[in-house]
Amino acid sequence: MNQSVFYTFLQSSLLLFSLLLTPLCAALQITPKPLSASVGNGHFNLTHDSKITFNQQQAQRVAQQLATFLRSPTGYQLPVSQADSTTKNSIAFKIVDIPLSQEGYALSVTPEGVEIQANTATGLFWGMQSLRQLLPAEIESRMPINQANWAIPAVEIKDQPRFSYRGMHLDVSRHFFDVAFVKRYIDWLAMHKFNVFQWHLTDDQGWRIAIDAYPKLTEIGATRPNTVVGHTYDYQPLFDNKTVSGFYTKAQIKEVIEYAQARHIEVIPEIDIPGHSSAMLAAYPELSCHQRAVKVQPQFGIFEDVLCPREDVFAFLGVVYKEVAELFPSQYIHIGGDEVIKKQWLESPEVKKLMQQHQLTTPEQVQSYFIKRVAKIVQNLGKTVIGWDEILEGGVADDAVIMSWRGTEGGIQAAKMGHQVIMSPYQYIYFDAYQSRNLDEPKAIHGLSSLKNVYQYEPQPSHLSAEQQAFIIGAQGALWTEYIKTPRHAEYMLFPRLSALAETLWSDKAQKSWSDYSQYRLPALLKRYQQMHLNTAYSSHKPIISSEVNGQRLVATITSEIADTAIYYTLDGSEPTLQSQQYQKPLVITDETQLRARSYVSDLGQLVGDARLTLSPHLALGKEITLASLAAEGSAIKLQDGQFAYDQFYSVDDYAIFYDTDLEAVIDLDASTQVQQVKLGFDSGRHRQLHPPTHIQVLGSSDKQQWQTLAEVNNPRGPMSVLSFAPVSVRFLKVVAINSKQSDDIQIPKLPLYIDEIAVY
């Protein structure tokens, strides 16, 4: 075989292989992953001559929805008609009896045509979402595309959801989002096969739903004059001069509900009581125990103002929930019940009298009394109550559904009690958290929930019995919007984490695979997001810098959640480029270094991320350290890990924490050692918890008995104090940092002192 013939043969073989592989990849690239999928031969070509048919009137709307969806990118005006049998060159929607759940579907693609079967129109609709992902990514464009071939690979799919409740939440109180955005939000949920949209309509920062009987709720409660700049509870907070205002009329809410129903999504309203009610009390201050003026809050967090457990308040809420129940067809109404500060109740003579009358001995029992009264109102309206897991405290209302957000413990407790549970733990599926530690991430509230973290979350704890696990009906992600002001920022926080949660809720647990999702299906999904012009986060590709102390050696490692990502780094703090060193193996750090890294994303053709970590292999690494007062569990290691956290996003995990106590650390350097400087890292930040130490002192000793003061400073400025002194030989160093212990926040009775690193040179 001559060379030219060989290369022609090789090219033909590669082309044939790619053609065979294309339908296989396309079938496997559906997210959430189907229950079963097998690849056939060939493909179905969608053309302007294709038809869309349905066999029953219930299936007609789904058929028409597909025709509408296909029209924009293809330009095809595909006819939709009723037909009992599948005809050639058609996409047929059929409601028939199949051995799958009510939301299940069977999707068959052959070169002759496409057929989607289901027991219900809902199943057909989810089947349509899978068919959508079998088409080229360009089908997501809402502009005409001149594409000659809209090929759908031949496949056989049988699919049904794992959980009956697959929810996503949107907070419109902190920042208001108009109806057009809410509809787009619902479209995104439908694409990912979510079936519940929880609408968080009221909170301290704004009341967003019109109530005819109480117009001041929106006349006063829907507007705040400004918003805090920076994170919650900053010292001497600054405020912008921008009014935040807005609410939904009943007509608009009905419009959204109808829009969601057409996409087989249930809309659950949340009216949050008895806490998070500042906006309600601003409109009607007589509903509080103190009955004084209250403002719509321009800051975020938890506030003392709460509704009072009086009969007039319950009558007021009865009218509110009646209007809500009449407006929303959902079986559920979410009543909140979270983060209730009980100080005003304990100070109220009325509440003290109530406690005596009903033999209530704790404020938690007062909360239980309040929640049970409201639950009775909702139940009398023919609805079922959902509440955050705090409603378990003091005794829970009968038949209440528990939404467990503070972790999984509340959900586990509720399941053991026989209550239905919706898991929503903030550590995993709160999408207002940061997606990476990289400094190019937009401002988020706090915490870290990466794409992999979301994907690996499991809603049903394995230690529960099968009977107890059955009470966990699903899970719900949350998008709180304290720091999310725009639709583009919301998109960034949602995508692609929404897809990871979708797979957790829909797909069979045994078939889930991070490598399969991240390596094969996520890239295909990201291409669709590009066609949809979504502001997608590529945070999972960004570098993750870590280090470990090995003796007195400090070794740094750079990884990424996405395997085989090319990472480029510098050791002088400069911005990495494609001409910088590419990371290949762990780095031994010999001097104080700011390690900085970025990742290359081939689909974007650019570097992303800005990971930074300052590392210092100082004299105290690996040495014995003794603390006079114990640090919070597991945190003492941060005093000698060689990492400074001042160029990181604030994370509690970066610090040794001393609650209401001082730092007094004695370091044994093993032998007489010349030292001349100590760097003490601490985060004085601007957050309410981050108070600097009032005094820092460094002392030296040769025998641990006689101590000499080497350096000290009063009222140091953060995030680091550098205490230099004349070189001296000592074996022991004592470092003291005094906690101010001056907490003026009821939520923080014991003020923490956050210490980053004690670096000795």
Tab-separated table of N, CA and C in Angstrom, residues 163-169 196 198 266 268 332 334 384-389 400-408 410-412 414-415 419-425 429-430 457 459 469-477 505:
chain	number	residue	atom	x	y	z
A	163	PHE	N	-37.185	10.952	41.895
A	163	PHE	CA	-37.963	11.619	42.940
A	163	PHE	C	-39.189	12.300	42.340
A	164	SER	N	-40.255	12.326	43.117
A	164	SER	CA	-41.482	12.982	42.667
A	164	SER	C	-41.418	14.492	42.849
A	165	TYR	N	-40.588	14.966	43.772
A	165	TYR	CA	-40.445	16.394	44.030
A	165	TYR	C	-39.049	16.817	43.600
A	166	ARG	N	-39.001	17.628	42.530
A	166	ARG	CA	-37.717	18.109	41.995
A	166	ARG	C	-37.831	19.632	41.883
A	167	GLY	N	-37.358	20.309	42.918
A	167	GLY	CA	-37.680	21.716	43.047
A	167	GLY	C	-36.502	22.664	42.906
A	168	MET	N	-36.863	23.895	42.558
A	168	MET	CA	-35.904	24.996	42.533
A	168	MET	C	-36.616	26.250	43.019
A	169	HIS	N	-35.901	27.049	43.778
A	169	HIS	CA	-36.429	28.207	44.492
A	169	HIS	C	-35.857	29.490	43.885
A	196	VAL	N	-41.071	21.593	40.151
A	196	VAL	CA	-41.570	22.500	41.188
A	196	VAL	C	-40.758	23.796	41.154
A	198	GLN	N	-40.494	27.067	43.604
A	198	GLN	CA	-40.889	27.747	44.836
A	198	GLN	C	-40.564	29.225	44.714
A	266	GLU	N	-45.184	22.953	38.965
A	266	GLU	CA	-46.051	23.457	40.023
A	266	GLU	C	-45.393	24.662	40.682
A	268	ILE	N	-45.161	26.955	43.886
A	268	ILE	CA	-45.474	26.983	45.317
A	268	ILE	C	-45.093	28.349	45.868
A	332	TYR	N	-49.608	23.035	47.937
A	332	TYR	CA	-48.737	23.459	49.027
A	332	TYR	C	-48.689	24.979	49.164
A	334	HIS	N	-45.921	27.427	51.342
A	334	HIS	CA	-44.731	27.467	52.202
A	334	HIS	C	-44.892	28.636	53.160
A	384	THR	N	-51.629	22.132	52.051
A	384	THR	CA	-50.643	21.479	52.906
A	384	THR	C	-49.496	22.442	53.177
A	385	VAL	N	-49.057	22.491	54.429
A	385	VAL	CA	-47.998	23.404	54.849
A	385	VAL	C	-46.624	22.813	54.558
A	386	ILE	N	-45.752	23.667	54.018
A	386	ILE	CA	-44.320	23.380	53.987
A	386	ILE	C	-43.643	24.422	54.866
A	387	GLY	N	-42.666	24.007	55.663
A	387	GLY	CA	-41.916	24.948	56.486
A	387	GLY	C	-40.455	24.560	56.538
A	388	TRP	N	-39.597	25.552	56.753
A	388	TRP	CA	-38.178	25.268	56.962
A	388	TRP	C	-38.003	24.460	58.246
A	389	ASP	N	-36.880	23.807	58.409
A	389	ASP	CA	-36.756	22.791	59.462
A	389	ASP	C	-36.873	23.351	60.878
A	400	ALA	N	-47.387	18.585	58.352
A	400	ALA	CA	-46.486	19.584	57.768
A	400	ALA	C	-45.348	18.875	57.031
A	401	VAL	N	-44.985	19.428	55.886
A	401	VAL	CA	-43.832	18.949	55.131
A	401	VAL	C	-42.622	19.770	55.555
A	402	ILE	N	-41.519	19.097	55.847
A	402	ILE	CA	-40.324	19.764	56.358
A	402	ILE	C	-39.321	19.960	55.229
A	403	MET	N	-38.882	21.210	55.062
A	403	MET	CA	-37.817	21.512	54.107
A	403	MET	C	-36.542	21.745	54.918
A	404	SER	N	-35.607	20.833	54.802
A	404	SER	CA	-34.416	20.816	55.652
A	404	SER	C	-33.295	21.602	54.996
A	405	TRP	N	-32.996	22.807	55.538
A	405	TRP	CA	-32.002	23.684	54.924
A	405	TRP	C	-30.735	23.843	55.750
A	406	ARG	N	-30.789	23.670	57.073
A	406	ARG	CA	-29.604	23.910	57.901
A	406	ARG	C	-28.643	22.725	57.886
A	407	GLY	N	-28.836	21.834	56.992
A	407	GLY	CA	-28.107	20.579	56.909
A	407	GLY	C	-29.120	19.490	56.644
A	408	THR	N	-28.753	18.273	56.978
A	408	THR	CA	-29.658	17.144	56.752
A	408	THR	C	-30.335	16.674	58.034
A	410	GLY	N	-32.386	18.048	60.252
A	410	GLY	CA	-33.817	18.292	60.372
A	410	GLY	C	-34.625	17.353	59.511
A	411	GLY	N	-34.142	17.090	58.315
A	411	GLY	CA	-34.836	16.163	57.427
A	411	GLY	C	-34.824	14.748	57.953
A	412	ILE	N	-33.701	14.344	58.518
A	412	ILE	CA	-33.603	12.998	59.095
A	412	ILE	C	-34.567	12.856	60.266
A	414	ALA	N	-37.299	14.572	60.821
A	414	ALA	CA	-38.679	14.595	60.335
A	414	ALA	C	-39.069	13.270	59.697
A	415	ALA	N	-38.152	12.677	58.928
A	415	ALA	CA	-38.447	11.384	58.293
A	415	ALA	C	-38.685	10.309	59.343
A	419	HIS	N	-42.883	12.462	58.820
A	419	HIS	CA	-43.256	13.620	58.008
A	419	HIS	C	-42.575	13.537	56.647
A	420	GLN	N	-43.267	14.006	55.613
A	420	GLN	CA	-42.622	14.118	54.317
A	420	GLN	C	-41.533	15.181	54.394
A	421	VAL	N	-40.458	14.944	53.647
A	421	VAL	CA	-39.265	15.787	53.739
A	421	VAL	C	-38.818	16.190	52.339
A	422	ILE	N	-38.441	17.464	52.223
A	422	ILE	CA	-37.765	17.976	51.033
A	422	ILE	C	-36.391	18.450	51.494
A	423	MET	N	-35.358	17.822	50.997
A	423	MET	CA	-34.005	18.194	51.399
A	423	MET	C	-33.550	19.441	50.624
A	424	SER	N	-32.971	20.399	51.367
A	424	SER	CA	-32.445	21.615	50.743
A	424	SER	C	-31.248	22.135	51.538
A	425	PRO	N	-30.260	21.288	51.822
A	425	PRO	CA	-29.147	21.692	52.688
A	425	PRO	C	-28.277	22.767	52.033
A	429	ILE	N	-26.727	22.662	48.048
A	429	ILE	CA	-27.568	23.073	46.921
A	429	ILE	C	-28.165	24.467	47.100
A	430	TYR	N	-27.453	25.324	47.830
A	430	TYR	CA	-27.766	26.754	47.826
A	430	TYR	C	-26.879	27.405	46.765
A	457	TYR	N	-24.102	15.365	45.908
A	457	TYR	CA	-25.058	15.366	47.017
A	457	TYR	C	-26.071	14.231	46.838
A	459	PRO	N	-29.672	12.941	48.471
A	459	PRO	CA	-30.767	13.374	49.354
A	459	PRO	C	-31.207	12.355	50.401
A	469	GLN	N	-36.506	6.418	54.416
A	469	GLN	CA	-36.055	7.082	53.191
A	469	GLN	C	-37.228	7.459	52.293
A	470	ALA	N	-38.290	6.665	52.323
A	470	ALA	CA	-39.450	6.930	51.468
A	470	ALA	C	-40.128	8.248	51.822
A	471	PHE	N	-39.941	8.733	53.051
A	471	PHE	CA	-40.533	10.015	53.429
A	471	PHE	C	-39.785	11.197	52.800
A	472	ILE	N	-38.581	10.951	52.296
A	472	ILE	CA	-37.838	12.009	51.599
A	472	ILE	C	-38.293	11.997	50.150
A	473	ILE	N	-39.179	12.935	49.822
A	473	ILE	CA	-39.840	12.909	48.514
A	473	ILE	C	-39.028	13.617	47.440
A	474	GLY	N	-37.936	14.249	47.822
A	474	GLY	CA	-37.102	14.913	46.836
A	474	GLY	C	-36.227	15.963	47.475
A	475	ALA	N	-35.787	16.891	46.674
A	475	ALA	CA	-34.910	17.959	47.158
A	475	ALA	C	-35.174	19.222	46.359
A	476	GLN	N	-34.648	20.326	46.867
A	476	GLN	CA	-34.870	21.616	46.209
A	476	GLN	C	-33.641	22.492	46.332
A	477	GLY	N	-33.179	23.008	45.203
A	477	GLY	CA	-32.123	24.000	45.204
A	477	GLY	C	-32.691	25.364	45.532
A	505	LEU	N	-31.731	14.520	41.128
A	505	LEU	CA	-33.154	14.343	41.411
A	505	LEU	C	-33.855	13.441	40.414
